[in-house]
mmCIF file of N, CA and C in Angstrom:
data_model
loop_
_atom_site.group_PDB
_atom_site.id
_atom_site.type_symbol
_atom_site.label_atom_id
_atom_site.label_comp_id
_atom_site.label_asym_id
_atom_site.label_seq_id
_atom_site.Cartn_x
_atom_site.Cartn_y
_atom_site.Cartn_z
ATOM 1 N N UNK J 1 0.878 12.369 -14.344
ATOM 2 C CA UNK J 1 1.589 13.224 -15.277
ATOM 3 C C UNK J 1 2.749 13.932 -14.580
ATOM 4 N N UNK J 2 2.498 14.450 -13.395
ATOM 5 C CA UNK J 2 3.558 15.151 -12.678
ATOM 6 C C UNK J 2 4.651 14.206 -12.205
ATOM 7 N N UNK J 3 4.308 12.977 -11.885
ATOM 8 C CA UNK J 3 5.319 12.023 -11.416
ATOM 9 C C UNK J 3 6.301 11.699 -12.525
ATOM 10 N N UNK J 4 5.783 11.432 -13.716
ATOM 11 C CA UNK J 4 6.623 11.003 -14.835
ATOM 12 C C UNK J 4 7.024 12.136 -15.775
ATOM 13 N N UNK J 5 6.453 13.314 -15.604
ATOM 14 C CA UNK J 5 6.765 14.423 -16.494
ATOM 15 C C UNK J 5 6.098 14.298 -17.854
ATOM 16 N N UNK J 6 4.964 13.625 -17.905
ATOM 17 C CA UNK J 6 4.242 13.473 -19.170
ATOM 18 C C UNK J 6 3.482 14.751 -19.492
ATOM 19 N N UNK J 7 3.717 15.297 -20.660
ATOM 20 C CA UNK J 7 3.009 16.496 -21.093
ATOM 21 C C UNK J 7 3.526 17.772 -20.457
ATOM 22 N N UNK J 8 4.629 17.694 -19.760
ATOM 23 C CA UNK J 8 5.211 18.857 -19.088
ATOM 24 C C UNK J 8 6.369 18.419 -18.209
ATOM 25 N N UNK J 9 6.763 19.320 -17.340
ATOM 26 C CA UNK J 9 7.892 19.007 -16.468
ATOM 27 C C UNK J 9 7.479 18.079 -15.332
ATOM 28 N N UNK J 10 8.407 17.245 -14.934
ATOM 29 C CA UNK J 10 8.200 16.385 -13.781
ATOM 30 C C UNK J 10 8.223 17.271 -12.538
ATOM 31 N N UNK J 11 7.265 17.083 -11.650
ATOM 32 C CA UNK J 11 7.162 17.904 -10.444
ATOM 33 C C UNK J 11 6.598 17.040 -9.314
ATOM 34 N N UNK J 12 7.502 16.515 -8.491
ATOM 35 C CA UNK J 12 7.092 15.607 -7.415
ATOM 36 C C UNK J 12 6.207 16.290 -6.389
ATOM 37 N N UNK J 13 6.420 17.582 -6.152
ATOM 38 C CA UNK J 13 5.587 18.300 -5.182
ATOM 39 C C UNK J 13 4.140 18.408 -5.672
ATOM 40 N N UNK J 14 3.960 18.740 -6.940
ATOM 41 C CA UNK J 14 2.608 18.799 -7.500
ATOM 42 C C UNK J 14 1.987 17.403 -7.560
ATOM 43 N N UNK J 15 2.799 16.407 -7.885
ATOM 44 C CA UNK J 15 2.301 15.031 -7.908
ATOM 45 C C UNK J 15 1.783 14.644 -6.530
ATOM 46 N N UNK J 16 2.574 14.932 -5.506
ATOM 47 C CA UNK J 16 2.166 14.596 -4.136
ATOM 48 C C UNK J 16 0.898 15.340 -3.752
ATOM 49 N N UNK J 17 0.801 16.590 -4.159
ATOM 50 C CA UNK J 17 -0.390 17.394 -3.840
ATOM 51 C C UNK J 17 -1.656 16.771 -4.427
ATOM 52 N N UNK J 18 -1.608 16.426 -5.706
ATOM 53 C CA UNK J 18 -2.781 15.862 -6.370
ATOM 54 C C UNK J 18 -3.074 14.441 -5.890
ATOM 55 N N UNK J 19 -2.024 13.675 -5.658
ATOM 56 C CA UNK J 19 -2.232 12.322 -5.137
ATOM 57 C C UNK J 19 -2.864 12.360 -3.752
ATOM 58 N N UNK J 20 -2.444 13.318 -2.915
ATOM 59 C CA UNK J 20 -3.027 13.433 -1.581
ATOM 60 C C UNK J 20 -4.516 13.764 -1.650
ATOM 61 N N UNK J 21 -4.870 14.666 -2.541
ATOM 62 C CA UNK J 21 -6.294 15.001 -2.697
ATOM 63 C C UNK J 21 -7.111 13.771 -3.101
ATOM 64 N N UNK J 22 -6.602 13.021 -4.059
ATOM 65 C CA UNK J 22 -7.315 11.820 -4.512
ATOM 66 C C UNK J 22 -7.295 10.727 -3.439
ATOM 67 N N UNK J 23 -6.176 10.582 -2.744
ATOM 68 C CA UNK J 23 -6.067 9.562 -1.691
ATOM 69 C C UNK J 23 -7.062 9.828 -0.574
ATOM 70 N N UNK J 24 -7.195 11.078 -0.195
ATOM 71 C CA UNK J 24 -8.143 11.439 0.870
ATOM 72 C C UNK J 24 -9.585 11.179 0.457
ATOM 73 N N UNK J 25 -9.844 11.167 -0.850
ATOM 74 C CA UNK J 25 -11.192 10.875 -1.349
ATOM 75 C C UNK J 25 -11.419 9.385 -1.533
ATOM 76 N N UNK J 26 -10.401 8.577 -1.210
ATOM 77 C CA UNK J 26 -10.559 7.129 -1.237
ATOM 78 C C UNK J 26 -10.073 6.426 -2.482
ATOM 79 N N UNK J 27 -9.381 7.119 -3.368
ATOM 80 C CA UNK J 27 -8.919 6.517 -4.609
ATOM 81 C C UNK J 27 -7.709 5.614 -4.302
ATOM 82 N N UNK J 28 -7.884 4.328 -4.447
ATOM 83 C CA UNK J 28 -6.868 3.360 -4.036
ATOM 84 C C UNK J 28 -5.572 3.514 -4.810
ATOM 85 N N UNK J 29 -5.628 3.686 -6.121
ATOM 86 C CA UNK J 29 -4.393 3.850 -6.899
ATOM 87 C C UNK J 29 -3.602 5.061 -6.414
ATOM 88 N N UNK J 30 -4.290 6.143 -6.107
ATOM 89 C CA UNK J 30 -3.619 7.347 -5.601
ATOM 90 C C UNK J 30 -2.997 7.082 -4.238
ATOM 91 N N UNK J 31 -3.671 6.300 -3.410
ATOM 92 C CA UNK J 31 -3.126 5.961 -2.097
ATOM 93 C C UNK J 31 -1.816 5.182 -2.244
ATOM 94 N N UNK J 32 -1.787 4.267 -3.198
ATOM 95 C CA UNK J 32 -0.580 3.478 -3.442
ATOM 96 C C UNK J 32 0.540 4.366 -3.967
ATOM 97 N N UNK J 33 0.247 5.153 -4.990
ATOM 98 C CA UNK J 33 1.291 6.010 -5.592
ATOM 99 C C UNK J 33 1.819 7.028 -4.592
ATOM 100 N N UNK J 34 0.925 7.621 -3.787
ATOM 101 C CA UNK J 34 1.355 8.567 -2.761
ATOM 102 C C UNK J 34 2.222 7.857 -1.726
ATOM 103 N N UNK J 35 1.807 6.667 -1.317
ATOM 104 C CA UNK J 35 2.594 5.897 -0.364
ATOM 105 C C UNK J 35 3.997 5.631 -0.872
ATOM 106 N N UNK J 36 4.100 5.209 -2.110
ATOM 107 C CA UNK J 36 5.419 4.968 -2.712
ATOM 108 C C UNK J 36 6.274 6.233 -2.710
ATOM 109 N N UNK J 37 5.671 7.332 -3.128
ATOM 110 C CA UNK J 37 6.384 8.606 -3.216
ATOM 111 C C UNK J 37 6.893 9.045 -1.847
ATOM 112 N N UNK J 38 6.064 8.885 -0.836
ATOM 113 C CA UNK J 38 6.464 9.284 0.509
ATOM 114 C C UNK J 38 7.522 8.356 1.097
ATOM 115 N N UNK J 39 7.461 7.095 0.768
ATOM 116 C CA UNK J 39 8.481 6.156 1.258
ATOM 117 C C UNK J 39 9.825 6.449 0.620
ATOM 118 N N UNK J 40 9.840 6.637 -0.689
ATOM 119 C CA UNK J 40 11.112 6.836 -1.403
ATOM 120 C C UNK J 40 11.639 8.256 -1.280
ATOM 121 N N UNK J 41 10.732 9.221 -1.137
ATOM 122 C CA UNK J 41 11.169 10.611 -1.090
ATOM 123 C C UNK J 41 11.720 11.076 -2.425
ATOM 124 N N UNK J 42 11.241 10.506 -3.511
ATOM 125 C CA UNK J 42 11.726 10.855 -4.845
ATOM 126 C C UNK J 42 11.284 12.269 -5.218
ATOM 127 N N UNK J 43 12.154 13.244 -4.982
ATOM 128 C CA UNK J 43 11.863 14.632 -5.320
ATOM 129 C C UNK J 43 11.133 15.405 -4.233
ATOM 130 N N UNK J 44 10.769 14.722 -3.151
ATOM 131 C CA UNK J 44 10.132 15.374 -2.007
ATOM 132 C C UNK J 44 10.791 14.846 -0.733
ATOM 133 N N UNK J 45 10.472 15.463 0.379
ATOM 134 C CA UNK J 45 10.989 14.974 1.655
ATOM 135 C C UNK J 45 10.308 13.645 1.991
ATOM 136 N N UNK J 46 11.115 12.633 2.226
ATOM 137 C CA UNK J 46 10.570 11.314 2.539
ATOM 138 C C UNK J 46 9.865 11.338 3.895
ATOM 139 N N UNK J 47 8.791 10.584 3.978
ATOM 140 C CA UNK J 47 8.063 10.385 5.228
ATOM 141 C C UNK J 47 7.617 8.923 5.260
ATOM 142 N N UNK J 48 8.541 8.031 5.637
ATOM 143 C CA UNK J 48 8.223 6.606 5.606
ATOM 144 C C UNK J 48 6.976 6.222 6.392
ATOM 145 N N UNK J 49 6.738 6.852 7.530
ATOM 146 C CA UNK J 49 5.563 6.489 8.320
ATOM 147 C C UNK J 49 4.279 6.838 7.568
ATOM 148 N N UNK J 50 4.234 8.002 6.917
ATOM 149 C CA UNK J 50 3.042 8.378 6.149
ATOM 150 C C UNK J 50 2.929 7.539 4.872
ATOM 151 N N UNK J 51 4.056 7.245 4.259
ATOM 152 C CA UNK J 51 4.028 6.403 3.069
ATOM 153 C C UNK J 51 3.502 5.015 3.365
ATOM 154 N N UNK J 52 4.011 4.416 4.434
ATOM 155 C CA UNK J 52 3.540 3.084 4.816
ATOM 156 C C UNK J 52 2.089 3.134 5.262
ATOM 157 N N UNK J 53 1.685 4.228 5.876
ATOM 158 C CA UNK J 53 0.283 4.382 6.269
ATOM 159 C C UNK J 53 -0.619 4.331 5.039
ATOM 160 N N UNK J 54 -0.298 5.104 4.002
ATOM 161 C CA UNK J 54 -1.136 5.118 2.801
ATOM 162 C C UNK J 54 -1.114 3.771 2.091
ATOM 163 N N UNK J 55 0.039 3.110 2.058
ATOM 164 C CA UNK J 55 0.096 1.788 1.443
ATOM 165 C C UNK J 55 -0.756 0.785 2.224
ATOM 166 N N UNK J 56 -0.762 0.903 3.536
ATOM 167 C CA UNK J 56 -1.575 0.023 4.375
ATOM 168 C C UNK J 56 -3.055 0.289 4.169
ATOM 169 N N UNK J 57 -3.429 1.557 4.104
ATOM 170 C CA UNK J 57 -4.830 1.918 3.837
ATOM 171 C C UNK J 57 -5.263 1.312 2.507
ATOM 172 N N UNK J 58 -4.447 1.492 1.479
ATOM 173 C CA UNK J 58 -4.793 0.968 0.152
ATOM 174 C C UNK J 58 -4.928 -0.544 0.174
ATOM 175 N N UNK J 59 -4.010 -1.229 0.838
ATOM 176 C CA UNK J 59 -4.052 -2.687 0.884
ATOM 177 C C UNK J 59 -5.291 -3.187 1.630
ATOM 178 N N UNK J 60 -5.560 -2.609 2.784
ATOM 179 C CA UNK J 60 -6.728 -3.037 3.560
ATOM 180 C C UNK J 60 -8.028 -2.759 2.813
ATOM 181 N N UNK J 61 -8.111 -1.606 2.165
ATOM 182 C CA UNK J 61 -9.327 -1.274 1.420
ATOM 183 C C UNK J 61 -9.488 -2.185 0.218
ATOM 184 N N UNK J 62 -8.401 -2.470 -0.492
ATOM 185 C CA UNK J 62 -8.474 -3.359 -1.652
ATOM 186 C C UNK J 62 -8.944 -4.745 -1.227
ATOM 187 N N UNK J 63 -8.448 -5.225 -0.096
ATOM 188 C CA UNK J 63 -8.871 -6.534 0.405
ATOM 189 C C UNK J 63 -10.345 -6.511 0.789
ATOM 190 N N UNK J 64 -10.772 -5.448 1.462
ATOM 191 C CA UNK J 64 -12.161 -5.319 1.884
ATOM 192 C C UNK J 64 -13.105 -5.288 0.684
ATOM 193 N N UNK J 65 -12.670 -4.616 -0.375
ATOM 194 C CA UNK J 65 -13.520 -4.456 -1.552
ATOM 195 C C UNK J 65 -13.386 -5.606 -2.554
ATOM 196 N N UNK J 66 -12.508 -6.558 -2.264
ATOM 197 C CA UNK J 66 -12.352 -7.709 -3.141
ATOM 198 C C UNK J 66 -11.552 -7.443 -4.392
ATOM 199 N N UNK J 67 -10.721 -6.406 -4.391
ATOM 200 C CA UNK J 67 -9.876 -6.103 -5.550
ATOM 201 C C UNK J 67 -8.685 -7.056 -5.592
ATOM 202 N N UNK J 68 -8.122 -7.209 -6.773
ATOM 203 C CA UNK J 68 -6.869 -7.943 -6.916
ATOM 204 C C UNK J 68 -5.780 -7.067 -6.301
ATOM 205 N N UNK J 69 -5.251 -7.496 -5.174
ATOM 206 C CA UNK J 69 -4.336 -6.649 -4.420
ATOM 207 C C UNK J 69 -2.873 -7.077 -4.524
ATOM 208 N N UNK J 70 -2.558 -7.969 -5.445
ATOM 209 C CA UNK J 70 -1.175 -8.481 -5.521
ATOM 210 C C UNK J 70 -0.158 -7.368 -5.722
ATOM 211 N N UNK J 71 -0.429 -6.456 -6.630
ATOM 212 C CA UNK J 71 0.533 -5.382 -6.907
ATOM 213 C C UNK J 71 0.650 -4.437 -5.718
ATOM 214 N N UNK J 72 -0.439 -4.221 -5.007
ATOM 215 C CA UNK J 72 -0.397 -3.364 -3.815
ATOM 216 C C UNK J 72 0.368 -4.076 -2.711
ATOM 217 N N UNK J 73 0.104 -5.355 -2.542
ATOM 218 C CA UNK J 73 0.788 -6.139 -1.515
ATOM 219 C C UNK J 73 2.306 -6.111 -1.722
ATOM 220 N N UNK J 74 2.749 -6.239 -2.979
ATOM 221 C CA UNK J 74 4.185 -6.201 -3.269
ATOM 222 C C UNK J 74 4.809 -4.884 -2.830
ATOM 223 N N UNK J 75 4.150 -3.792 -3.142
ATOM 224 C CA UNK J 75 4.659 -2.470 -2.777
ATOM 225 C C UNK J 75 4.624 -2.278 -1.259
ATOM 226 N N UNK J 76 3.553 -2.770 -0.635
ATOM 227 C CA UNK J 76 3.425 -2.671 0.814
ATOM 228 C C UNK J 76 4.533 -3.472 1.501
ATOM 229 N N UNK J 77 4.750 -4.698 1.060
ATOM 230 C CA UNK J 77 5.772 -5.543 1.670
ATOM 231 C C UNK J 77 7.168 -4.957 1.508
ATOM 232 N N UNK J 78 7.437 -4.348 0.349
ATOM 233 C CA UNK J 78 8.749 -3.724 0.139
ATOM 234 C C UNK J 78 8.956 -2.569 1.123
ATOM 235 N N UNK J 79 7.952 -1.730 1.278
ATOM 236 C CA UNK J 79 8.053 -0.598 2.208
ATOM 237 C C UNK J 79 8.117 -1.095 3.648
ATOM 238 N N UNK J 80 7.324 -2.099 3.967
ATOM 239 C CA UNK J 80 7.277 -2.651 5.321
ATOM 240 C C UNK J 80 8.629 -3.228 5.716
ATOM 241 N N UNK J 81 9.301 -3.897 4.772
ATOM 242 C CA UNK J 81 10.588 -4.530 5.071
ATOM 243 C C UNK J 81 11.688 -3.500 5.322
ATOM 244 N N UNK J 82 11.548 -2.304 4.765
ATOM 245 C CA UNK J 82 12.545 -1.250 4.962
ATOM 246 C C UNK J 82 12.330 -0.465 6.247
ATOM 247 N N UNK J 83 11.131 -0.510 6.773
ATOM 248 C CA UNK J 83 10.771 0.304 7.940
ATOM 249 C C UNK J 83 11.160 -0.394 9.239
ATOM 250 N N UNK J 84 11.550 0.409 10.207
ATOM 251 C CA UNK J 84 11.817 -0.115 11.531
ATOM 252 C C UNK J 84 10.518 -0.343 12.287
ATOM 253 N N UNK J 85 10.616 -1.043 13.398
ATOM 254 C CA UNK J 85 9.432 -1.380 14.176
ATOM 255 C C UNK J 85 8.613 -0.163 14.604
ATOM 256 N N UNK J 86 9.237 0.929 15.093
ATOM 257 C CA UNK J 86 8.430 2.093 15.492
ATOM 258 C C UNK J 86 7.649 2.703 14.317
ATOM 259 N N UNK J 87 8.261 2.741 13.139
ATOM 260 C CA UNK J 87 7.586 3.266 11.949
ATOM 261 C C UNK J 87 6.429 2.353 11.564
ATOM 262 N N UNK J 88 6.667 1.071 11.576
ATOM 263 C CA UNK J 88 5.610 0.112 11.245
ATOM 264 C C UNK J 88 4.416 0.256 12.183
ATOM 265 N N UNK J 89 4.711 0.280 13.468
ATOM 266 C CA UNK J 89 3.647 0.358 14.469
ATOM 267 C C UNK J 89 2.832 1.646 14.296
ATOM 268 N N UNK J 90 3.524 2.774 14.134
ATOM 269 C CA UNK J 90 2.831 4.061 13.987
ATOM 270 C C UNK J 90 2.025 4.098 12.693
ATOM 271 N N UNK J 91 2.584 3.586 11.609
ATOM 272 C CA UNK J 91 1.874 3.564 10.321
ATOM 273 C C UNK J 91 0.602 2.736 10.413
ATOM 274 N N UNK J 92 0.668 1.596 11.091
ATOM 275 C CA UNK J 92 -0.513 0.745 11.241
ATOM 276 C C UNK J 92 -1.589 1.463 12.062
ATOM 277 N N UNK J 93 -1.179 2.134 13.129
ATOM 278 C CA UNK J 93 -2.137 2.897 13.948
ATOM 279 C C UNK J 93 -2.801 3.994 13.116
ATOM 280 N N UNK J 94 -1.998 4.714 12.348
ATOM 281 C CA UNK J 94 -2.522 5.801 11.528
ATOM 282 C C UNK J 94 -3.462 5.269 10.451
ATOM 283 N N UNK J 95 -3.123 4.135 9.852
ATOM 284 C CA UNK J 95 -3.973 3.541 8.816
ATOM 285 C C UNK J 95 -5.315 3.120 9.396
ATOM 286 N N UNK J 96 -5.276 2.460 10.534
ATOM 287 C CA UNK J 96 -6.521 2.047 11.178
ATOM 288 C C UNK J 96 -7.382 3.255 11.524
ATOM 289 N N UNK J 97 -6.749 4.315 11.999
ATOM 290 C CA UNK J 97 -7.484 5.533 12.345
ATOM 291 C C UNK J 97 -8.102 6.171 11.104
ATOM 292 N N UNK J 98 -7.339 6.219 10.005
ATOM 293 C CA UNK J 98 -7.862 6.806 8.764
ATOM 294 C C UNK J 98 -9.081 6.023 8.284
ATOM 295 N N UNK J 99 -8.959 4.709 8.295
ATOM 296 C CA UNK J 99 -10.069 3.867 7.842
ATOM 297 C C UNK J 99 -11.290 4.071 8.726
ATOM 298 N N UNK J 100 -11.085 4.124 10.037
ATOM 299 C CA UNK J 100 -12.203 4.334 10.967
ATOM 300 C C UNK J 100 -12.853 5.694 10.744
ATOM 301 N N UNK J 101 -12.049 6.712 10.493
ATOM 302 C CA UNK J 101 -12.574 8.067 10.291
ATOM 303 C C UNK J 101 -13.209 8.267 8.923
ATOM 304 N N UNK J 102 -12.948 7.353 8.007
ATOM 305 C CA UNK J 102 -13.454 7.489 6.641
ATOM 306 C C UNK J 102 -14.284 6.286 6.233
ATOM 307 N N UNK J 103 -15.007 5.724 7.176
ATOM 308 C CA UNK J 103 -15.803 4.530 6.897
ATOM 309 C C UNK J 103 -16.867 4.800 5.836
ATOM 310 N N UNK J 104 -17.285 6.041 5.716
ATOM 311 C CA UNK J 104 -18.275 6.393 4.693
ATOM 312 C C UNK J 104 -17.709 6.159 3.291
ATOM 313 N N UNK J 105 -16.425 6.436 3.074
ATOM 314 C CA UNK J 105 -15.809 6.196 1.769
ATOM 315 C C UNK J 105 -15.726 4.706 1.491
ATOM 316 N N UNK J 106 -15.404 3.934 2.501
ATOM 317 C CA UNK J 106 -15.279 2.504 2.339
ATOM 318 C C UNK J 106 -16.627 1.869 2.039
ATOM 319 N N UNK J 107 -17.665 2.280 2.773
ATOM 320 C CA UNK J 107 -18.977 1.667 2.567
ATOM 321 C C UNK J 107 -19.587 2.075 1.230
ATOM 322 N N UNK J 108 -19.354 3.299 0.789
ATOM 323 C CA UNK J 108 -19.868 3.739 -0.514
ATOM 324 C C UNK J 108 -19.187 2.968 -1.631
ATOM 325 N N UNK J 109 -17.890 2.787 -1.520
ATOM 326 C CA UNK J 109 -17.142 2.078 -2.565
ATOM 327 C C UNK J 109 -17.550 0.617 -2.637
ATOM 328 N N UNK J 110 -17.984 0.049 -1.526
ATOM 329 C CA UNK J 110 -18.345 -1.363 -1.489
ATOM 330 C C UNK J 110 -19.707 -1.640 -2.117
ATOM 331 N N UNK J 111 -20.527 -0.634 -2.307
ATOM 332 C CA UNK J 111 -21.876 -0.847 -2.835
ATOM 333 C C UNK J 111 -21.890 -0.964 -4.334
#
């Protein structure tokens, strides 16, 4: 709602806040939307490394859980192609670390 301004004013900061809360709880759609928002910086300060990190987390989790990941892969590849090598490398490290630190979310979702 905050991203598109549905039912009220568009507010990218509030959108990012709520998406981050949901992303940290393992919600894949929120991880993708937050990743996109951080990569583009639409209404907020862009953070390509964090955006690519969340997109990578979402893609890896979707693959692990057997979800149809085509739409996530497209968004991930677009962000990946825009990022330089240092951003890519750091985002991958951060994604792997997040997944390792949140294995309980991954295993619960898989059951």
